[in-house]
Amino acid sequence: MKLTLAKLNWMFFTNNEECQKSLPTLVTTIRSSLNKLSNTEGVASTYEVSQLYVNNRDSHEAKPGFWERKFGNVRTNIPWVEFKKAFQEEYQRKLDKHFPGKQQEFLMRLINKDLLEGSPRFHREAYDNFCGTEVGKTHGFYSRLKEYCCSKHAMREVFSMDSTVRLSAIQNLGKFKTPGVVSSLKKLLVDEDPNIRAVAAIALGKTGTCTPDIVQALVNLLKDEDRLVRESTCVSLGYLQAQAAVPHIINAWRNDPISHVREAAQAALRVIGGDEANQAVHITQVLTREMNDLAK
């Protein structure tokens, strides 16, 4: 057997972290490939060897998510005790690194309280909702959980932090749909800082939680003294496509003295749709045409 440099496919490591992570797999794969090729006659190029590594890497990255690995295609629910045991077996090293000591107890209580809502069983739908766009990724659940835990720590301090840091922490919470996050954001709608109220309204809209109490809490903000809060609330109700809020949004569109708020209300009506909203949008279009004709 001999190796030729024809069709050489170079692989570059742009930083030391990437090198340390990928090099062992590369070396192992090349050794395995060389052993296979040593039993055959002919020429093997480094391109062919490297392609075997690429294929190996791709198959590794295509590894199913945590739920699929541990519970297969079970779409109903799993006992919390069983889920907890499987999770700890899979991620104990990472847990020891990222959540040392009592932080692991906090993490487990967080999963049980926020994701399971105290239920003795973990429903697949709750798992999927929590993972969001990460649901199909190999370690998507753990990554999401780590991020969520950091956000919850931030929420513990959010009422004593300075405004600029709070805004960032609150905005990040909009990525999650758990009852704990929704409840925290709802409380922030009455914060004394108008910037906090505005960002909390947007974040609440992004959770997609369109329950009557959430819609009513947002509707109350349409009369807020701060115009940015009112504008953000219109956007949030648009995100939620809150049909019940349409009469109140129409009122803001007709009567708010600030043009930006009226524009946000109009945009929300377009997104929400329905007969009442569409009629209001149609009236806007008619008035716009009439004003343009008058100006000619």
Coordinates of C-alpha atoms in Angstrom, one line a residue:
M1 CA 0.0 0.0 0.0
K2 CA 1.1 3.6 -0.6
L3 CA -0.4 7.0 0.1
T4 CA -0.4 9.7 -2.6
L5 CA -0.8 13.4 -2.1
A6 CA -3.1 13.6 -5.1
K7 CA -6.5 15.3 -4.3
L8 CA -5.1 16.4 -1.0
N9 CA -7.9 17.7 1.2
W10 CA -6.4 19.9 3.9
M11 CA -8.2 20.5 7.2
F12 CA -7.4 23.6 9.2
F13 CA -7.8 24.1 12.9
T14 CA -8.4 27.8 13.4
N15 CA -8.0 27.8 17.2
N16 CA -6.5 25.6 19.9
E17 CA -9.9 24.7 21.3
E18 CA -11.1 23.4 18.0
C19 CA -7.8 21.5 17.5
Q20 CA -8.1 19.8 21.0
K21 CA -11.7 18.8 20.3
S22 CA -11.3 17.4 16.8
L23 CA -7.8 16.1 16.6
P24 CA -8.3 12.8 18.6
T25 CA -11.3 11.9 16.5
L26 CA -9.3 12.6 13.3
V27 CA -6.3 10.6 14.4
T28 CA -8.5 7.6 15.5
T29 CA -10.4 7.7 12.2
I30 CA -7.2 7.9 10.1
R31 CA -5.6 4.9 12.0
S32 CA -8.8 2.9 11.5
S33 CA -8.8 3.8 7.8
L34 CA -5.1 2.9 7.3
N35 CA -5.6 -0.5 9.0
K36 CA -8.5 -1.2 6.6
L37 CA -6.5 -0.1 3.6
S38 CA -3.4 -2.0 4.6
N39 CA -5.2 -5.2 3.8
T40 CA -5.9 -4.2 0.3
E41 CA -3.9 -3.4 -2.8
G42 CA -4.0 -0.1 -4.5
V43 CA -3.6 3.6 -3.9
A44 CA -5.4 5.4 -1.1
S45 CA -5.4 9.2 -1.2
T46 CA -5.5 11.5 1.8
Y47 CA -8.7 12.9 0.3
E48 CA -10.4 9.5 0.7
V49 CA -9.1 9.1 4.2
S50 CA -10.3 12.6 5.2
Q51 CA -13.7 11.9 3.7
L52 CA -14.0 8.9 6.0
Y53 CA -13.4 11.3 8.9
V54 CA -15.9 13.8 7.6
N55 CA -18.5 11.1 7.3
N56 CA -17.7 9.9 10.7
R57 CA -18.0 13.4 12.1
D58 CA -21.3 14.0 10.4
S59 CA -22.8 10.8 11.7
H60 CA -21.7 11.8 15.2
E61 CA -23.4 15.1 14.9
A62 CA -26.6 13.5 13.7
K63 CA -26.9 11.6 17.0
P64 CA -30.5 11.9 18.2
G65 CA -31.6 14.1 21.1
F66 CA -31.6 13.2 24.7
W67 CA -35.2 12.0 24.8
E68 CA -34.8 9.8 21.7
R69 CA -31.6 8.3 23.1
K70 CA -33.0 7.4 26.4
F71 CA -36.7 6.7 25.8
G72 CA -37.0 6.1 22.0
N73 CA -40.1 7.4 20.3
V74 CA -42.3 7.5 23.4
R75 CA -44.6 10.4 22.8
T76 CA -46.6 10.3 25.9
N77 CA -44.8 10.9 29.2
I78 CA -42.1 9.5 31.4
P79 CA -42.0 9.1 35.2
W80 CA -40.0 12.0 36.7
V81 CA -37.9 9.5 38.8
E82 CA -37.0 7.6 35.6
F83 CA -36.2 10.8 33.7
K84 CA -34.1 12.3 36.5
K85 CA -32.0 9.1 36.7
A86 CA -31.4 8.9 32.9
F87 CA -30.5 12.6 32.9
Q88 CA -28.0 12.3 35.7
E89 CA -26.4 9.2 34.1
E90 CA -26.0 11.0 30.8
Y91 CA -24.7 14.3 32.1
Q92 CA -23.2 13.8 35.5
R93 CA -19.7 15.0 34.4
K94 CA -21.2 18.1 32.9
L95 CA -23.4 18.7 35.9
D96 CA -20.4 18.4 38.2
K97 CA -18.6 21.0 36.1
H98 CA -21.4 23.5 35.5
F99 CA -23.5 23.0 38.7
P100 CA -21.3 22.0 41.5
G101 CA -22.6 21.0 45.0
K102 CA -26.0 22.3 45.9
Q103 CA -26.5 23.9 42.5
Q104 CA -27.5 20.5 41.2
E105 CA -30.2 20.3 43.8
F106 CA -31.5 23.7 42.6
L107 CA -31.4 22.5 39.0
M108 CA -33.4 19.4 39.7
R109 CA -36.0 21.4 41.7
L110 CA -36.1 23.8 38.8
I111 CA -36.9 21.0 36.3
N112 CA -39.5 19.5 38.6
K113 CA -41.2 22.9 39.4
D114 CA -41.0 24.8 36.1
L115 CA -41.0 22.0 33.4
L116 CA -43.2 19.4 35.2
E117 CA -45.2 21.9 37.3
G118 CA -44.8 19.5 40.2
S119 CA -46.2 16.5 38.2
P120 CA -44.8 13.1 38.9
R121 CA -44.5 12.5 35.1
F122 CA -42.6 14.5 32.4
H123 CA -44.8 15.0 29.3
R124 CA -43.1 15.0 25.9
E125 CA -45.0 18.1 24.8
A126 CA -43.5 20.0 27.7
Y127 CA -40.1 18.7 26.8
D128 CA -40.5 19.8 23.2
N129 CA -41.8 23.3 24.1
F130 CA -38.9 23.8 26.5
C131 CA -36.3 22.8 24.0
G132 CA -37.8 24.9 21.2
T133 CA -35.4 25.1 18.2
E134 CA -32.9 22.9 20.1
V135 CA -35.3 19.9 20.3
G136 CA -33.6 17.8 17.6
K137 CA -30.0 18.5 18.6
T138 CA -27.9 16.0 20.3
H139 CA -27.5 18.0 23.5
G140 CA -30.2 20.5 22.9
F141 CA -32.0 19.8 26.2
Y142 CA -29.0 20.2 28.3
S143 CA -27.9 23.4 26.5
R144 CA -31.4 24.9 26.9
L145 CA -31.5 23.8 30.5
K146 CA -28.1 25.4 31.3
E147 CA -29.2 28.7 29.6
Y148 CA -32.6 28.6 31.4
C149 CA -30.9 28.1 34.8
C150 CA -28.7 31.1 34.2
S151 CA -31.8 33.1 33.4
K152 CA -33.5 32.0 36.5
H153 CA -30.5 33.1 38.6
A154 CA -30.7 36.4 36.8
M155 CA -34.4 36.7 37.7
R156 CA -33.6 36.1 41.4
E157 CA -31.7 39.4 41.3
V158 CA -33.7 41.2 38.7
F159 CA -35.5 43.4 41.2
S160 CA -32.3 44.8 42.7
M161 CA -30.2 45.0 39.5
D162 CA -29.6 48.3 37.6
S163 CA -31.9 48.9 34.7
T164 CA -29.6 48.1 31.8
V165 CA -28.6 44.7 33.1
R166 CA -32.3 43.9 33.9
L167 CA -33.4 44.7 30.4
S168 CA -31.0 42.1 28.9
A169 CA -32.0 39.4 31.5
I170 CA -35.7 40.0 31.0
Q171 CA -35.4 40.0 27.2
N172 CA -33.7 36.6 27.3
L173 CA -36.5 35.1 29.3
G174 CA -38.8 35.6 26.4
K175 CA -37.2 32.5 24.8
F176 CA -38.9 30.2 27.4
K177 CA -42.5 29.2 27.8
T178 CA -42.5 27.7 31.3
P179 CA -45.1 28.8 33.9
G180 CA -42.3 30.2 36.1
V181 CA -41.0 32.5 33.4
V182 CA -44.5 33.7 32.4
S183 CA -45.4 34.4 36.0
S184 CA -42.2 36.4 36.5
L185 CA -42.7 38.4 33.3
K186 CA -46.3 39.2 34.3
K187 CA -45.2 40.6 37.6
L188 CA -42.7 42.9 35.7
L189 CA -45.5 44.5 33.8
V190 CA -46.2 46.7 36.8
D191 CA -42.6 47.5 37.5
E192 CA -42.0 51.2 38.3
D193 CA -39.4 51.5 35.5
P194 CA -41.2 52.0 32.2
N195 CA -38.3 50.4 30.3
I196 CA -38.8 47.3 32.3
R197 CA -42.5 47.3 31.6
A198 CA -41.9 47.7 27.9
V199 CA -39.3 44.9 27.6
A200 CA -41.4 42.6 29.8
A201 CA -44.4 43.1 27.5
I202 CA -42.4 42.2 24.4
A203 CA -40.8 39.2 26.2
L204 CA -44.2 38.0 27.3
G205 CA -45.5 38.2 23.8
K206 CA -42.6 36.1 22.6
T207 CA -43.5 33.3 25.0
G208 CA -46.7 32.7 23.0
T209 CA -48.8 32.5 26.2
C210 CA -52.2 33.8 25.2
T211 CA -54.2 33.0 28.3
P212 CA -57.0 35.4 29.4
D213 CA -55.1 36.7 32.4
I214 CA -52.0 37.5 30.3
V215 CA -54.0 39.2 27.7
Q216 CA -55.9 41.3 30.3
A217 CA -52.6 42.3 32.0
L218 CA -51.3 43.5 28.6
V219 CA -54.5 45.3 27.8
N220 CA -54.1 47.2 31.0
L221 CA -50.8 48.6 29.7
L222 CA -52.5 50.1 26.7
K223 CA -53.4 53.0 29.1
D224 CA -49.9 53.2 30.5
E225 CA -48.6 56.8 30.9
D226 CA -45.4 55.9 28.9
R227 CA -45.8 55.8 25.2
L228 CA -43.0 53.2 24.7
V229 CA -44.9 50.8 27.0
R230 CA -48.1 51.3 25.0
E231 CA -46.3 50.8 21.8
S232 CA -44.5 47.6 23.1
T233 CA -47.9 46.3 24.3
C234 CA -49.4 46.6 20.9
V235 CA -46.5 44.7 19.4
S236 CA -46.8 42.0 22.1
L237 CA -50.6 41.6 21.5
G238 CA -49.8 41.2 17.9
Y239 CA -47.3 38.5 18.6
L240 CA -50.0 36.7 20.6
Q241 CA -52.6 37.2 18.0
A242 CA -54.9 38.1 20.9
Q243 CA -58.4 38.3 19.4
A244 CA -59.9 39.3 22.8
A245 CA -57.7 42.4 22.8
V246 CA -58.9 43.7 19.4
P247 CA -61.4 46.3 20.7
H248 CA -58.8 47.7 23.0
I249 CA -56.2 47.9 20.2
I250 CA -58.7 49.6 18.0
N251 CA -59.3 52.2 20.7
A252 CA -55.5 52.8 20.9
W253 CA -55.4 53.1 17.1
R254 CA -58.2 55.7 17.1
N255 CA -57.3 57.7 20.2
D256 CA -53.7 57.5 21.2
P257 CA -52.0 60.9 20.8
I258 CA -48.6 59.3 19.7
S259 CA -48.3 58.3 16.1
H260 CA -45.8 55.5 16.8
V261 CA -48.4 53.9 19.2
R262 CA -51.1 54.2 16.5
E263 CA -48.8 52.6 13.9
A264 CA -48.0 49.7 16.3
A265 CA -51.7 49.2 17.0
Q266 CA -52.4 49.2 13.2
A267 CA -49.7 46.6 12.6
A268 CA -51.1 44.4 15.5
L269 CA -54.5 44.5 13.9
R270 CA -53.2 43.4 10.6
V271 CA -51.4 40.4 12.2
I272 CA -54.3 39.4 14.4
G273 CA -56.9 39.5 11.6
G274 CA -60.6 38.7 12.0
D275 CA -63.6 40.6 11.0
E276 CA -63.3 43.4 13.5
A277 CA -59.6 43.9 13.0
N278 CA -59.9 43.7 9.2
Q279 CA -62.7 46.3 9.2
A280 CA -60.5 48.7 11.2
V281 CA -57.6 48.2 8.9
H282 CA -59.9 48.8 5.9
I283 CA -61.1 52.1 7.4
T284 CA -57.5 53.1 7.7
Q285 CA -56.8 52.4 4.1
V286 CA -59.9 54.4 3.0
L287 CA -58.9 57.4 5.1
T288 CA -55.4 57.3 3.8
R289 CA -56.6 57.4 0.2
E290 CA -59.0 60.2 1.0
M291 CA -56.2 62.3 2.6
N292 CA -53.9 61.6 -0.3
D293 CA -56.7 62.8 -2.8
L294 CA -57.3 65.9 -0.6
A295 CA -53.6 66.8 -0.7
K296 CA -53.5 66.7 -4.5

